[in-house]
């Protein structure tokens, strides 16, 4: 019996030592299993997108028969504005967080999403105008090396990514009014990063790089969360929400037209340009409101509101009566006394000015007593 117990203790000790040794060498069974899976599937970095996610974020183009109105708007997003700073920061990769340009460039270089040539107002998203990645990198002076060919065909070091030079984005918006839903819908169709560099003759020059369709970019943007201001550092919205909810601040630099002219070409004067941009924005946002026929209740409410505004504009405001405080009665009385005295003095002065001056007869040069006596008697009779 004693021998059996000793044998059982030895076997148990051997199993425990083997388990401890395996844990030290491999870091546990879970770690060893993960290493095997990585060897089979290959090491993958960054957000992973499945076919189901791609289908979920895909936006179907509406049929032409369902559209009553459509307009394409080109906007410029200036990253120096506060509303657009979530697209620029962080400049470097911090805890897996990347800015928009790093995400787009990494996906294009790895050929996970297609990119198309910038044609300045005549964008065509077909394979014919799809860019060649090495040519694009050489054109914009971005240094790269050849990858292993499996996961990454081209490798760009962190220091060679021109993040600080991308200070603008061009976006292509579509405003569509759908007859089926009777609603005006706005969606971003494509995004173009713009490099800001010093031109050949000095000054700042802008170089649009390429267009990327927003639909193929959405699954990756939905996994990147950002915070919108410095007051709340909790990242509550993703970059996909940022564009779909139109949280950006962009000015219109071009609209699709027959002559393919930009807004600066159509309106050279800055004041005319600003008025035209505001007018286009206002018409787009109020287009859907003008198509609705108000009900009787809505019409009466609008009429009543208009009458109240008109009555408030025509009414004369009442005069404000300011009463003297009780603590200053003595000073008030003295002031009133001075005012009364001044008014009475002024009245007396006016009365004196209105009276005719008395004309005294000049004394005679003879100085006879008879004339003086006659004058005295006349005064007595008048009395």
PDB file of N, CA and C in Angstrom, residues 177-260:
ATOM      1  N   UNK A 177     -33.330  63.118 -54.988  1.00  0.00           N
ATOM      2  CA  UNK A 177     -34.705  63.086 -54.473  1.00  0.00           C
ATOM      3  C   UNK A 177     -35.384  61.851 -55.041  1.00  0.00           C
ATOM      4  N   UNK A 178     -35.793  60.960 -54.134  1.00  0.00           N
ATOM      5  CA  UNK A 178     -36.376  59.683 -54.501  1.00  0.00           C
ATOM      6  C   UNK A 178     -37.898  59.800 -54.489  1.00  0.00           C
ATOM      7  N   UNK A 179     -38.544  59.409 -55.587  1.00  0.00           N
ATOM      8  CA  UNK A 179     -40.006  59.472 -55.659  1.00  0.00           C
ATOM      9  C   UNK A 179     -40.666  58.445 -54.743  1.00  0.00           C
ATOM     10  N   UNK A 180     -40.016  57.328 -54.533  1.00  0.00           N
ATOM     11  CA  UNK A 180     -40.651  56.278 -53.723  1.00  0.00           C
ATOM     12  C   UNK A 180     -40.775  56.687 -52.264  1.00  0.00           C
ATOM     13  N   UNK A 181     -39.751  57.322 -51.742  1.00  0.00           N
ATOM     14  CA  UNK A 181     -39.772  57.730 -50.337  1.00  0.00           C
ATOM     15  C   UNK A 181     -40.106  59.202 -50.141  1.00  0.00           C
ATOM     16  N   UNK A 182     -40.147  59.970 -51.260  1.00  0.00           N
ATOM     17  CA  UNK A 182     -40.406  61.411 -51.171  1.00  0.00           C
ATOM     18  C   UNK A 182     -39.439  62.105 -50.212  1.00  0.00           C
ATOM     19  N   UNK A 183     -38.188  61.761 -50.334  1.00  0.00           N
ATOM     20  CA  UNK A 183     -37.171  62.334 -49.460  1.00  0.00           C
ATOM     21  C   UNK A 183     -35.941  62.717 -50.270  1.00  0.00           C
ATOM     22  N   UNK A 184     -35.265  63.753 -49.795  1.00  0.00           N
ATOM     23  CA  UNK A 184     -33.981  64.147 -50.365  1.00  0.00           C
ATOM     24  C   UNK A 184     -32.867  63.428 -49.605  1.00  0.00           C
ATOM     25  N   UNK A 185     -32.062  62.666 -50.314  1.00  0.00           N
ATOM     26  CA  UNK A 185     -30.984  61.894 -49.700  1.00  0.00           C
ATOM     27  C   UNK A 185     -29.642  62.467 -50.134  1.00  0.00           C
ATOM     28  N   UNK A 186     -28.726  62.483 -49.181  1.00  0.00           N
ATOM     29  CA  UNK A 186     -27.372  62.961 -49.447  1.00  0.00           C
ATOM     30  C   UNK A 186     -26.390  61.853 -49.104  1.00  0.00           C
ATOM     31  N   UNK A 187     -25.476  61.594 -49.999  1.00  0.00           N
ATOM     32  CA  UNK A 187     -24.472  60.557 -49.739  1.00  0.00           C
ATOM     33  C   UNK A 187     -23.151  60.971 -50.369  1.00  0.00           C
ATOM     34  N   UNK A 188     -22.074  60.524 -49.740  1.00  0.00           N
ATOM     35  CA  UNK A 188     -20.734  60.767 -50.257  1.00  0.00           C
ATOM     36  C   UNK A 188     -20.385  59.622 -51.199  1.00  0.00           C
ATOM     37  N   UNK A 189     -20.008  59.966 -52.418  1.00  0.00           N
ATOM     38  CA  UNK A 189     -19.724  58.940 -53.412  1.00  0.00           C
ATOM     39  C   UNK A 189     -18.242  58.599 -53.475  1.00  0.00           C
ATOM     40  N   UNK A 190     -17.365  59.579 -53.325  1.00  0.00           N
ATOM     41  CA  UNK A 190     -15.928  59.313 -53.455  1.00  0.00           C
ATOM     42  C   UNK A 190     -15.151  60.335 -52.635  1.00  0.00           C
ATOM     43  N   UNK A 191     -13.903  59.964 -52.282  1.00  0.00           N
ATOM     44  CA  UNK A 191     -13.000  60.801 -51.502  1.00  0.00           C
ATOM     45  C   UNK A 191     -11.657  60.857 -52.219  1.00  0.00           C
ATOM     46  N   UNK A 192     -11.050  62.048 -52.214  1.00  0.00           N
ATOM     47  CA  UNK A 192      -9.750  62.238 -52.859  1.00  0.00           C
ATOM     48  C   UNK A 192      -8.823  62.974 -51.907  1.00  0.00           C
ATOM     49  N   UNK A 193      -7.712  62.364 -51.456  1.00  0.00           N
ATOM     50  CA  UNK A 193      -6.721  63.104 -50.646  1.00  0.00           C
ATOM     51  C   UNK A 193      -5.930  64.062 -51.524  1.00  0.00           C
ATOM     52  N   UNK A 194      -5.574  65.212 -50.952  1.00  0.00           N
ATOM     53  CA  UNK A 194      -4.889  66.271 -51.691  1.00  0.00           C
ATOM     54  C   UNK A 194      -3.601  66.611 -50.961  1.00  0.00           C
ATOM     55  N   UNK A 195      -2.476  66.546 -51.682  1.00  0.00           N
ATOM     56  CA  UNK A 195      -1.182  66.919 -51.119  1.00  0.00           C
ATOM     57  C   UNK A 195      -0.973  68.421 -51.257  1.00  0.00           C
ATOM     58  N   UNK A 196      -0.446  69.043 -50.213  1.00  0.00           N
ATOM     59  CA  UNK A 196      -0.116  70.464 -50.218  1.00  0.00           C
ATOM     60  C   UNK A 196       1.407  70.596 -50.155  1.00  0.00           C
ATOM     61  N   UNK A 197       1.981  71.031 -51.251  1.00  0.00           N
ATOM     62  CA  UNK A 197       3.428  71.165 -51.339  1.00  0.00           C
ATOM     63  C   UNK A 197       3.792  72.504 -51.964  1.00  0.00           C
ATOM     64  N   UNK A 198       5.077  72.824 -51.903  1.00  0.00           N
ATOM     65  CA  UNK A 198       5.585  74.057 -52.506  1.00  0.00           C
ATOM     66  C   UNK A 198       5.705  73.846 -54.010  1.00  0.00           C
ATOM     67  N   UNK A 199       5.148  74.781 -54.779  1.00  0.00           N
ATOM     68  CA  UNK A 199       5.166  74.654 -56.217  1.00  0.00           C
ATOM     69  C   UNK A 199       6.521  74.953 -56.824  1.00  0.00           C
ATOM     70  N   UNK A 200       6.588  74.808 -58.143  1.00  0.00           N
ATOM     71  CA  UNK A 200       7.851  75.043 -58.854  1.00  0.00           C
ATOM     72  C   UNK A 200       8.264  76.510 -58.815  1.00  0.00           C
ATOM     73  N   UNK A 201       7.300  77.408 -58.776  1.00  0.00           N
ATOM     74  CA  UNK A 201       7.598  78.844 -58.772  1.00  0.00           C
ATOM     75  C   UNK A 201       7.322  79.469 -57.401  1.00  0.00           C
ATOM     76  N   UNK A 202       7.395  78.677 -56.369  1.00  0.00           N
ATOM     77  CA  UNK A 202       7.114  79.169 -55.028  1.00  0.00           C
ATOM     78  C   UNK A 202       5.628  79.160 -54.749  1.00  0.00           C
ATOM     79  N   UNK A 203       5.284  79.363 -53.508  1.00  0.00           N
ATOM     80  CA  UNK A 203       3.885  79.334 -53.126  1.00  0.00           C
ATOM     81  C   UNK A 203       3.395  77.906 -52.923  1.00  0.00           C
ATOM     82  N   UNK A 204       2.192  77.793 -52.427  1.00  0.00           N
ATOM     83  CA  UNK A 204       1.610  76.487 -52.121  1.00  0.00           C
ATOM     84  C   UNK A 204       0.852  75.960 -53.325  1.00  0.00           C
ATOM     85  N   UNK A 205       1.055  74.703 -53.612  1.00  0.00           N
ATOM     86  CA  UNK A 205       0.380  74.037 -54.725  1.00  0.00           C
ATOM     87  C   UNK A 205      -0.313  72.786 -54.202  1.00  0.00           C
ATOM     88  N   UNK A 206      -1.452  72.483 -54.796  1.00  0.00           N
ATOM     89  CA  UNK A 206      -2.253  71.329 -54.382  1.00  0.00           C
ATOM     90  C   UNK A 206      -2.225  70.278 -55.482  1.00  0.00           C
ATOM     91  N   UNK A 207      -2.021  69.030 -55.056  1.00  0.00           N
ATOM     92  CA  UNK A 207      -1.921  67.915 -55.984  1.00  0.00           C
ATOM     93  C   UNK A 207      -2.921  66.834 -55.567  1.00  0.00           C
ATOM     94  N   UNK A 208      -4.081  66.754 -56.228  1.00  0.00           N
ATOM     95  CA  UNK A 208      -5.013  65.653 -55.942  1.00  0.00           C
ATOM     96  C   UNK A 208      -4.393  64.318 -56.340  1.00  0.00           C
ATOM     97  N   UNK A 209      -4.487  63.330 -55.466  1.00  0.00           N
ATOM     98  CA  UNK A 209      -3.791  62.065 -55.681  1.00  0.00           C
ATOM     99  C   UNK A 209      -4.649  61.075 -56.467  1.00  0.00           C
ATOM    100  N   UNK A 210      -5.788  60.686 -55.940  1.00  0.00           N
ATOM    101  CA  UNK A 210      -6.640  59.691 -56.590  1.00  0.00           C
ATOM    102  C   UNK A 210      -7.999  59.702 -55.909  1.00  0.00           C
ATOM    103  N   UNK A 211      -8.975  59.088 -56.578  1.00  0.00           N
ATOM    104  CA  UNK A 211     -10.319  58.942 -56.027  1.00  0.00           C
ATOM    105  C   UNK A 211     -10.489  57.527 -55.483  1.00  0.00           C
ATOM    106  N   UNK A 212     -11.180  57.434 -54.357  1.00  0.00           N
ATOM    107  CA  UNK A 212     -11.544  56.156 -53.758  1.00  0.00           C
ATOM    108  C   UNK A 212     -13.048  56.174 -53.513  1.00  0.00           C
ATOM    109  N   UNK A 213     -13.725  55.149 -53.967  1.00  0.00           N
ATOM    110  CA  UNK A 213     -15.175  55.078 -53.747  1.00  0.00           C
ATOM    111  C   UNK A 213     -15.470  54.890 -52.263  1.00  0.00           C
ATOM    112  N   UNK A 214     -16.461  55.609 -51.791  1.00  0.00           N
ATOM    113  CA  UNK A 214     -16.753  55.593 -50.363  1.00  0.00           C
ATOM    114  C   UNK A 214     -17.371  54.265 -49.924  1.00  0.00           C
ATOM    115  N   UNK A 215     -18.099  53.603 -50.804  1.00  0.00           N
ATOM    116  CA  UNK A 215     -18.759  52.355 -50.416  1.00  0.00           C
ATOM    117  C   UNK A 215     -17.752  51.271 -50.054  1.00  0.00           C
ATOM    118  N   UNK A 216     -16.664  51.155 -50.822  1.00  0.00           N
ATOM    119  CA  UNK A 216     -15.664  50.122 -50.521  1.00  0.00           C
ATOM    120  C   UNK A 216     -14.810  50.518 -49.323  1.00  0.00           C
ATOM    121  N   UNK A 217     -14.831  51.787 -48.972  1.00  0.00           N
ATOM    122  CA  UNK A 217     -14.037  52.263 -47.832  1.00  0.00           C
ATOM    123  C   UNK A 217     -14.806  52.182 -46.513  1.00  0.00           C
ATOM    124  N   UNK A 218     -16.114  52.112 -46.579  1.00  0.00           N
ATOM    125  CA  UNK A 218     -16.949  52.161 -45.374  1.00  0.00           C
ATOM    126  C   UNK A 218     -16.680  51.032 -44.374  1.00  0.00           C
ATOM    127  N   UNK A 219     -16.508  49.762 -44.788  1.00  0.00           N
ATOM    128  CA  UNK A 219     -16.250  48.718 -43.784  1.00  0.00           C
ATOM    129  C   UNK A 219     -15.013  48.966 -42.942  1.00  0.00           C
ATOM    130  N   UNK A 220     -14.007  49.633 -43.504  1.00  0.00           N
ATOM    131  CA  UNK A 220     -12.785  49.920 -42.748  1.00  0.00           C
ATOM    132  C   UNK A 220     -12.957  51.165 -41.872  1.00  0.00           C
ATOM    133  N   UNK A 221     -13.698  52.140 -42.377  1.00  0.00           N
ATOM    134  CA  UNK A 221     -13.930  53.348 -41.583  1.00  0.00           C
ATOM    135  C   UNK A 221     -14.854  53.083 -40.405  1.00  0.00           C
ATOM    136  N   UNK A 222     -15.728  52.101 -40.538  1.00  0.00           N
ATOM    137  CA  UNK A 222     -16.653  51.790 -39.443  1.00  0.00           C
ATOM    138  C   UNK A 222     -15.936  51.212 -38.231  1.00  0.00           C
ATOM    139  N   UNK A 223     -14.708  50.740 -38.391  1.00  0.00           N
ATOM    140  CA  UNK A 223     -13.954  50.170 -37.275  1.00  0.00           C
ATOM    141  C   UNK A 223     -12.971  51.162 -36.668  1.00  0.00           C
ATOM    142  N   UNK A 224     -12.945  52.375 -37.172  1.00  0.00           N
ATOM    143  CA  UNK A 224     -12.033  53.402 -36.667  1.00  0.00           C
ATOM    144  C   UNK A 224     -12.856  54.497 -36.001  1.00  0.00           C
ATOM    145  N   UNK A 225     -12.785  54.565 -34.662  1.00  0.00           N
ATOM    146  CA  UNK A 225     -13.565  55.536 -33.898  1.00  0.00           C
ATOM    147  C   UNK A 225     -12.702  56.748 -33.551  1.00  0.00           C
ATOM    148  N   UNK A 226     -13.332  57.914 -33.548  1.00  0.00           N
ATOM    149  CA  UNK A 226     -12.648  59.171 -33.257  1.00  0.00           C
ATOM    150  C   UNK A 226     -13.521  59.993 -32.317  1.00  0.00           C
ATOM    151  N   UNK A 227     -12.887  60.912 -31.575  1.00  0.00           N
ATOM    152  CA  UNK A 227     -13.652  61.889 -30.803  1.00  0.00           C
ATOM    153  C   UNK A 227     -13.614  63.212 -31.555  1.00  0.00           C
ATOM    154  N   UNK A 228     -14.709  63.947 -31.470  1.00  0.00           N
ATOM    155  CA  UNK A 228     -14.926  65.085 -32.361  1.00  0.00           C
ATOM    156  C   UNK A 228     -14.424  66.400 -31.808  1.00  0.00           C
ATOM    157  N   UNK A 229     -14.291  66.540 -30.494  1.00  0.00           N
ATOM    158  CA  UNK A 229     -13.840  67.810 -29.929  1.00  0.00           C
ATOM    159  C   UNK A 229     -13.018  67.524 -28.682  1.00  0.00           C
ATOM    160  N   UNK A 230     -12.439  68.590 -28.153  1.00  0.00           N
ATOM    161  CA  UNK A 230     -11.570  68.460 -26.980  1.00  0.00           C
ATOM    162  C   UNK A 230     -12.344  68.387 -25.671  1.00  0.00           C
ATOM    163  N   UNK A 231     -13.633  68.706 -25.681  1.00  0.00           N
ATOM    164  CA  UNK A 231     -14.412  68.671 -24.447  1.00  0.00           C
ATOM    165  C   UNK A 231     -14.744  67.247 -24.013  1.00  0.00           C
ATOM    166  N   UNK A 232     -14.930  66.348 -24.984  1.00  0.00           N
ATOM    167  CA  UNK A 232     -15.260  64.962 -24.680  1.00  0.00           C
ATOM    168  C   UNK A 232     -14.281  64.071 -25.423  1.00  0.00           C
ATOM    169  N   UNK A 233     -13.408  63.397 -24.690  1.00  0.00           N
ATOM    170  CA  UNK A 233     -12.383  62.546 -25.291  1.00  0.00           C
ATOM    171  C   UNK A 233     -12.844  61.112 -25.490  1.00  0.00           C
ATOM    172  N   UNK A 234     -14.124  60.854 -25.336  1.00  0.00           N
ATOM    173  CA  UNK A 234     -14.642  59.508 -25.556  1.00  0.00           C
ATOM    174  C   UNK A 234     -14.995  59.351 -27.032  1.00  0.00           C
ATOM    175  N   UNK A 235     -14.365  58.412 -27.741  1.00  0.00           N
ATOM    176  CA  UNK A 235     -14.689  58.225 -29.168  1.00  0.00           C
ATOM    177  C   UNK A 235     -16.041  57.540 -29.338  1.00  0.00           C
ATOM    178  N   UNK A 236     -17.040  58.311 -29.626  1.00  0.00           N
ATOM    179  CA  UNK A 236     -18.400  57.791 -29.743  1.00  0.00           C
ATOM    180  C   UNK A 236     -18.834  57.562 -31.188  1.00  0.00           C
ATOM    181  N   UNK A 237     -18.152  58.160 -32.152  1.00  0.00           N
ATOM    182  CA  UNK A 237     -18.543  58.045 -33.550  1.00  0.00           C
ATOM    183  C   UNK A 237     -17.379  57.481 -34.361  1.00  0.00           C
ATOM    184  N   UNK A 238     -17.722  56.692 -35.351  1.00  0.00           N
ATOM    185  CA  UNK A 238     -16.713  56.177 -36.273  1.00  0.00           C
ATOM    186  C   UNK A 238     -16.558  57.144 -37.443  1.00  0.00           C
ATOM    187  N   UNK A 239     -15.537  56.919 -38.238  1.00  0.00           N
ATOM    188  CA  UNK A 239     -15.348  57.751 -39.418  1.00  0.00           C
ATOM    189  C   UNK A 239     -16.473  57.557 -40.425  1.00  0.00           C
ATOM    190  N   UNK A 240     -17.076  56.385 -40.430  1.00  0.00           N
ATOM    191  CA  UNK A 240     -18.241  56.162 -41.290  1.00  0.00           C
ATOM    192  C   UNK A 240     -19.417  57.021 -40.841  1.00  0.00           C
ATOM    193  N   UNK A 241     -19.655  57.098 -39.531  1.00  0.00           N
ATOM    194  CA  UNK A 241     -20.702  57.978 -39.016  1.00  0.00           C
ATOM    195  C   UNK A 241     -20.386  59.438 -39.306  1.00  0.00           C
ATOM    196  N   UNK A 242     -19.116  59.784 -39.251  1.00  0.00           N
ATOM    197  CA  UNK A 242     -18.698  61.171 -39.474  1.00  0.00           C
ATOM    198  C   UNK A 242     -19.118  61.651 -40.861  1.00  0.00           C
ATOM    199  N   UNK A 243     -18.966  60.811 -41.866  1.00  0.00           N
ATOM    200  CA  UNK A 243     -19.337  61.212 -43.224  1.00  0.00           C
ATOM    201  C   UNK A 243     -20.826  61.050 -43.477  1.00  0.00           C
ATOM    202  N   UNK A 244     -21.425  60.001 -42.964  1.00  0.00           N
ATOM    203  CA  UNK A 244     -22.856  59.778 -43.221  1.00  0.00           C
ATOM    204  C   UNK A 244     -23.728  60.815 -42.524  1.00  0.00           C
ATOM    205  N   UNK A 245     -23.294  61.302 -41.367  1.00  0.00           N
ATOM    206  CA  UNK A 245     -24.045  62.325 -40.646  1.00  0.00           C
ATOM    207  C   UNK A 245     -23.628  63.741 -41.031  1.00  0.00           C
ATOM    208  N   UNK A 246     -22.744  63.860 -42.007  1.00  0.00           N
ATOM    209  CA  UNK A 246     -22.298  65.167 -42.516  1.00  0.00           C
ATOM    210  C   UNK A 246     -21.786  66.062 -41.395  1.00  0.00           C
ATOM    211  N   UNK A 247     -20.878  65.524 -40.579  1.00  0.00           N
ATOM    212  CA  UNK A 247     -20.273  66.302 -39.502  1.00  0.00           C
ATOM    213  C   UNK A 247     -19.126  67.183 -39.978  1.00  0.00           C
ATOM    214  N   UNK A 248     -18.740  67.060 -41.226  1.00  0.00           N
ATOM    215  CA  UNK A 248     -17.630  67.833 -41.766  1.00  0.00           C
ATOM    216  C   UNK A 248     -18.102  69.228 -42.162  1.00  0.00           C
ATOM    217  N   UNK A 249     -17.148  70.093 -42.370  1.00  0.00           N
ATOM    218  CA  UNK A 249     -17.399  71.471 -42.794  1.00  0.00           C
ATOM    219  C   UNK A 249     -16.643  71.700 -44.096  1.00  0.00           C
ATOM    220  N   UNK A 250     -17.370  71.656 -45.211  1.00  0.00           N
ATOM    221  CA  UNK A 250     -16.728  71.789 -46.520  1.00  0.00           C
ATOM    222  C   UNK A 250     -17.427  72.816 -47.380  1.00  0.00           C
ATOM    223  N   UNK A 251     -16.640  73.577 -48.109  1.00  0.00           N
ATOM    224  CA  UNK A 251     -17.192  74.582 -49.016  1.00  0.00           C
ATOM    225  C   UNK A 251     -17.239  74.016 -50.435  1.00  0.00           C
ATOM    226  N   UNK A 252     -18.204  74.461 -51.189  1.00  0.00           N
ATOM    227  CA  UNK A 252     -18.388  73.992 -52.563  1.00  0.00           C
ATOM    228  C   UNK A 252     -17.343  74.654 -53.458  1.00  0.00           C
ATOM    229  N   UNK A 253     -16.535  73.844 -54.121  1.00  0.00           N
ATOM    230  CA  UNK A 253     -15.556  74.406 -55.046  1.00  0.00           C
ATOM    231  C   UNK A 253     -15.906  74.105 -56.501  1.00  0.00           C
ATOM    232  N   UNK A 254     -16.918  73.234 -56.693  1.00  0.00           N
ATOM    233  CA  UNK A 254     -17.304  72.921 -58.059  1.00  0.00           C
ATOM    234  C   UNK A 254     -18.640  72.196 -58.061  1.00  0.00           C
ATOM    235  N   UNK A 255     -19.425  72.408 -59.105  1.00  0.00           N
ATOM    236  CA  UNK A 255     -20.642  71.656 -59.354  1.00  0.00           C
ATOM    237  C   UNK A 255     -20.557  71.093 -60.770  1.00  0.00           C
ATOM    238  N   UNK A 256     -21.201  69.998 -60.984  1.00  0.00           N
ATOM    239  CA  UNK A 256     -21.158  69.393 -62.323  1.00  0.00           C
ATOM    240  C   UNK A 256     -21.946  70.267 -63.291  1.00  0.00           C
ATOM    241  N   UNK A 257     -21.290  70.717 -64.353  1.00  0.00           N
ATOM    242  CA  UNK A 257     -21.919  71.584 -65.344  1.00  0.00           C
ATOM    243  C   UNK A 257     -21.418  71.209 -66.728  1.00  0.00           C
ATOM    244  N   UNK A 258     -22.077  71.727 -67.728  1.00  0.00           N
ATOM    245  CA  UNK A 258     -21.763  71.359 -69.105  1.00  0.00           C
ATOM    246  C   UNK A 258     -20.382  71.849 -69.522  1.00  0.00           C
ATOM    247  N   UNK A 259     -19.977  73.011 -69.052  1.00  0.00           N
ATOM    248  CA  UNK A 259     -18.683  73.576 -69.441  1.00  0.00           C
ATOM    249  C   UNK A 259     -17.540  73.076 -68.572  1.00  0.00           C
ATOM    250  N   UNK A 260     -17.848  72.315 -67.514  1.00  0.00           N
ATOM    251  CA  UNK A 260     -16.840  71.756 -66.605  1.00  0.00           C
ATOM    252  C   UNK A 260     -15.969  72.861 -66.004  1.00  0.00           C
TER     253      UNK A 260
END
